[in-house]
Amino acid sequence: MAVLPTFAYSDQQLEKEILQLNQRLLNSIVNGDWAVYKELCANDITCFEPETGGHQVEGMPFHKFFFPENALTDGDREVTMASPKIRILSKDRTSVLISYVRVNQRCKDNAQLSYFPETRIWSLIDGKWKHVHFHKSKY
C-alpha cells in the first residue's frame, strides 16, 4: 500500500487507508501472522488490555507471546469492526485514532462470537503508518 504525503489525502482517503490497515492488523492477529503484525506496529507500541492486568505494556515482546509459531487452526475465523469511528488527531494529519467494537467469529463445531471495544492510534512514522497504541476492554 503506497503511502502518500498526508496533505495529498482527502479525509475520506485517509479514513479508508486507516480502515484497511486496521483490518489487516486484525486479520494478522486472528491468523497468527506475526510478520504482518510486526510490520504494522511500532517497536515501542504501548497498550492497555485485559491480558495486561490493568498495567500499560510497552514494546513488542509482550505481544509476540500471543503469536505461537506454527499455530494450529481450530476452525474458520473472521474478525470485523462494528461501527468504526475515525478521528484525525493532528493538524499535519500524521496521527489518527480509530475506535470500534471488534467482533470475533469462530466456527468449528458451532458458531462462537466475542466482542471487545477497542481504540487504536496510528501514526505516520518515516513515511509509513504504524500502530503505536491501543486500548482493548472486556465487556
mmCIF file of C-alpha atoms in Angstrom:
data_model
loop_
_atom_site.group_PDB
_atom_site.id
_atom_site.type_symbol
_atom_site.label_atom_id
_atom_site.label_comp_id
_atom_site.label_asym_id
_atom_site.label_seq_id
_atom_site.Cartn_x
_atom_site.Cartn_y
_atom_site.Cartn_z
ATOM 1 C CA MET A 1 0.000 0.000 0.000
ATOM 2 C CA ALA A 2 1.635 3.240 -1.133
ATOM 3 C CA VAL A 3 1.677 5.997 1.454
ATOM 4 C CA LEU A 4 1.044 9.472 0.084
ATOM 5 C CA PRO A 5 2.082 12.628 1.911
ATOM 6 C CA THR A 6 -0.736 13.297 4.374
ATOM 7 C CA PHE A 7 -1.609 16.610 2.698
ATOM 8 C CA ALA A 8 -2.386 14.678 -0.514
ATOM 9 C CA TYR A 9 -5.162 12.690 1.191
ATOM 10 C CA SER A 10 -8.752 13.782 1.441
ATOM 11 C CA ASP A 11 -10.284 12.938 4.798
ATOM 12 C CA GLN A 12 -12.167 10.083 3.127
ATOM 13 C CA GLN A 13 -8.997 8.664 1.549
ATOM 14 C CA LEU A 14 -7.156 8.848 4.869
ATOM 15 C CA GLU A 15 -10.045 7.152 6.679
ATOM 16 C CA LYS A 16 -10.179 4.418 4.034
ATOM 17 C CA GLU A 17 -6.426 3.784 4.350
ATOM 18 C CA ILE A 18 -6.630 3.555 8.156
ATOM 19 C CA LEU A 19 -9.625 1.191 7.954
ATOM 20 C CA GLN A 20 -7.716 -1.053 5.531
ATOM 21 C CA LEU A 21 -4.560 -1.029 7.669
ATOM 22 C CA ASN A 22 -6.528 -1.734 10.830
ATOM 23 C CA GLN A 23 -8.390 -4.626 9.188
ATOM 24 C CA ARG A 24 -5.066 -6.022 8.004
ATOM 25 C CA LEU A 25 -3.776 -5.752 11.591
ATOM 26 C CA LEU A 26 -6.833 -7.545 12.994
ATOM 27 C CA ASN A 27 -6.534 -10.268 10.353
ATOM 28 C CA SER A 28 -2.885 -10.788 11.335
ATOM 29 C CA ILE A 29 -3.992 -11.280 14.946
ATOM 30 C CA VAL A 30 -6.679 -13.892 14.256
ATOM 31 C CA ASN A 31 -4.463 -15.662 11.698
ATOM 32 C CA GLY A 32 -1.387 -15.679 13.947
ATOM 33 C CA ASP A 33 0.657 -13.798 11.330
ATOM 34 C CA TRP A 34 3.479 -12.300 13.391
ATOM 35 C CA ALA A 35 5.340 -10.950 10.334
ATOM 36 C CA VAL A 36 2.419 -8.733 9.303
ATOM 37 C CA TYR A 37 1.695 -7.686 12.897
ATOM 38 C CA LYS A 38 5.341 -6.710 13.385
ATOM 39 C CA GLU A 39 5.375 -4.800 10.083
ATOM 40 C CA LEU A 40 2.348 -2.724 11.087
ATOM 41 C CA CYS A 41 3.301 -1.961 14.695
ATOM 42 C CA ALA A 42 5.851 0.461 16.095
ATOM 43 C CA ASN A 43 8.582 -1.302 18.080
ATOM 44 C CA ASP A 44 7.655 0.783 21.144
ATOM 45 C CA ILE A 45 3.900 0.174 20.893
ATOM 46 C CA THR A 46 2.011 0.709 24.160
ATOM 47 C CA CYS A 47 -1.243 -0.852 25.266
ATOM 48 C CA PHE A 48 -3.786 -1.476 27.964
ATOM 49 C CA GLU A 49 -5.758 -4.684 27.548
ATOM 50 C CA PRO A 50 -7.326 -7.316 29.804
ATOM 51 C CA GLU A 51 -4.235 -9.520 29.430
ATOM 52 C CA THR A 52 -2.027 -6.798 30.999
ATOM 53 C CA GLY A 53 -3.922 -6.802 34.287
ATOM 54 C CA GLY A 54 -4.520 -3.046 34.144
ATOM 55 C CA HIS A 55 -0.876 -2.189 33.510
ATOM 56 C CA GLN A 56 0.440 -0.352 30.483
ATOM 57 C CA VAL A 57 2.782 -2.559 28.474
ATOM 58 C CA GLU A 58 5.396 -1.185 26.089
ATOM 59 C CA GLY A 59 7.152 -2.954 23.250
ATOM 60 C CA MET A 60 6.623 -5.955 21.027
ATOM 61 C CA PRO A 61 7.875 -8.854 23.225
ATOM 62 C CA PHE A 62 4.621 -8.996 25.222
ATOM 63 C CA HIS A 63 2.619 -9.353 22.003
ATOM 64 C CA LYS A 64 4.940 -11.975 20.491
ATOM 65 C CA PHE A 65 3.768 -14.391 23.197
ATOM 66 C CA PHE A 66 0.287 -14.435 21.613
ATOM 67 C CA PHE A 67 1.660 -15.454 18.196
ATOM 68 C CA PRO A 68 2.917 -19.006 18.734
ATOM 69 C CA GLU A 69 4.930 -20.371 15.859
ATOM 70 C CA ASN A 70 3.094 -22.930 13.788
ATOM 71 C CA ALA A 71 -0.207 -22.035 15.451
ATOM 72 C CA LEU A 72 -2.880 -24.613 14.790
ATOM 73 C CA THR A 73 -6.039 -23.525 13.055
ATOM 74 C CA ASP A 74 -9.035 -24.727 15.002
ATOM 75 C CA GLY A 75 -11.818 -23.685 12.675
ATOM 76 C CA ASP A 76 -12.648 -20.784 10.436
ATOM 77 C CA ARG A 77 -12.140 -17.357 11.976
ATOM 78 C CA GLU A 78 -13.350 -13.931 10.984
ATOM 79 C CA VAL A 79 -12.785 -10.541 12.563
ATOM 80 C CA THR A 80 -14.689 -7.377 11.781
ATOM 81 C CA MET A 81 -15.006 -3.830 13.075
ATOM 82 C CA ALA A 82 -18.512 -2.777 14.092
ATOM 83 C CA SER A 83 -19.309 0.944 13.918
ATOM 84 C CA PRO A 84 -15.762 2.204 13.309
ATOM 85 C CA LYS A 85 -15.180 5.895 14.006
ATOM 86 C CA ILE A 86 -12.047 7.690 12.872
ATOM 87 C CA ARG A 87 -10.687 10.943 14.240
ATOM 88 C CA ILE A 88 -7.699 12.762 12.779
ATOM 89 C CA LEU A 89 -5.719 13.870 15.830
ATOM 90 C CA SER A 90 -3.138 16.259 14.415
ATOM 91 C CA LYS A 91 -3.241 19.226 12.065
ATOM 92 C CA ASP A 92 -0.456 17.673 9.987
ATOM 93 C CA ARG A 93 -2.660 14.564 9.661
ATOM 94 C CA THR A 94 0.036 12.193 10.879
ATOM 95 C CA SER A 95 -1.876 10.792 13.878
ATOM 96 C CA VAL A 96 -5.234 9.064 13.648
ATOM 97 C CA LEU A 97 -7.466 7.389 16.219
ATOM 98 C CA ILE A 98 -9.882 4.604 15.335
ATOM 99 C CA SER A 99 -12.445 3.202 17.755
ATOM 100 C CA TYR A 100 -14.887 0.343 17.172
ATOM 101 C CA VAL A 101 -16.241 -2.857 18.615
ATOM 102 C CA ARG A 102 -14.139 -5.783 17.468
ATOM 103 C CA VAL A 103 -16.270 -8.798 16.586
ATOM 104 C CA ASN A 104 -14.508 -12.172 16.537
ATOM 105 C CA GLN A 105 -16.340 -15.044 14.915
ATOM 106 C CA ARG A 106 -15.168 -18.627 15.077
ATOM 107 C CA CYS A 107 -16.845 -21.602 13.551
ATOM 108 C CA LYS A 108 -15.630 -25.071 14.429
ATOM 109 C CA ASP A 109 -18.477 -27.274 15.581
ATOM 110 C CA ASN A 110 -20.762 -24.343 16.328
ATOM 111 C CA ALA A 111 -20.546 -20.584 15.907
ATOM 112 C CA GLN A 112 -18.849 -18.626 18.684
ATOM 113 C CA LEU A 113 -18.806 -14.837 18.964
ATOM 114 C CA SER A 114 -16.821 -12.490 21.158
ATOM 115 C CA TYR A 115 -16.877 -8.689 21.319
ATOM 116 C CA PHE A 116 -14.280 -6.186 22.509
ATOM 117 C CA PRO A 117 -14.390 -2.376 22.407
ATOM 118 C CA GLU A 118 -11.039 -1.188 21.041
ATOM 119 C CA THR A 119 -9.336 2.123 20.427
ATOM 120 C CA ARG A 120 -6.167 2.207 18.333
ATOM 121 C CA ILE A 121 -3.822 5.031 17.396
ATOM 122 C CA TRP A 122 -1.911 5.094 14.127
ATOM 123 C CA SER A 123 0.983 7.498 13.428
ATOM 124 C CA LEU A 124 2.852 8.243 10.228
ATOM 125 C CA ILE A 125 6.495 7.426 11.057
ATOM 126 C CA ASP A 126 9.229 7.680 8.442
ATOM 127 C CA GLY A 127 6.634 7.636 5.670
ATOM 128 C CA LYS A 128 4.769 4.535 6.919
ATOM 129 C CA TRP A 129 1.659 4.211 9.039
ATOM 130 C CA LYS A 130 2.485 2.434 12.300
ATOM 131 C CA HIS A 131 0.169 1.241 15.014
ATOM 132 C CA VAL A 132 1.513 2.930 18.161
ATOM 133 C CA HIS A 133 -1.056 2.416 20.940
ATOM 134 C CA PHE A 134 -4.268 0.555 21.728
ATOM 135 C CA HIS A 135 -6.740 0.033 24.499
ATOM 136 C CA LYS A 136 -8.888 -3.091 24.492
ATOM 137 C CA SER A 137 -11.660 -3.624 27.026
ATOM 138 C CA LYS A 138 -13.711 -6.629 28.071
ATOM 139 C CA TYR A 139 -17.480 -6.428 28.161
#
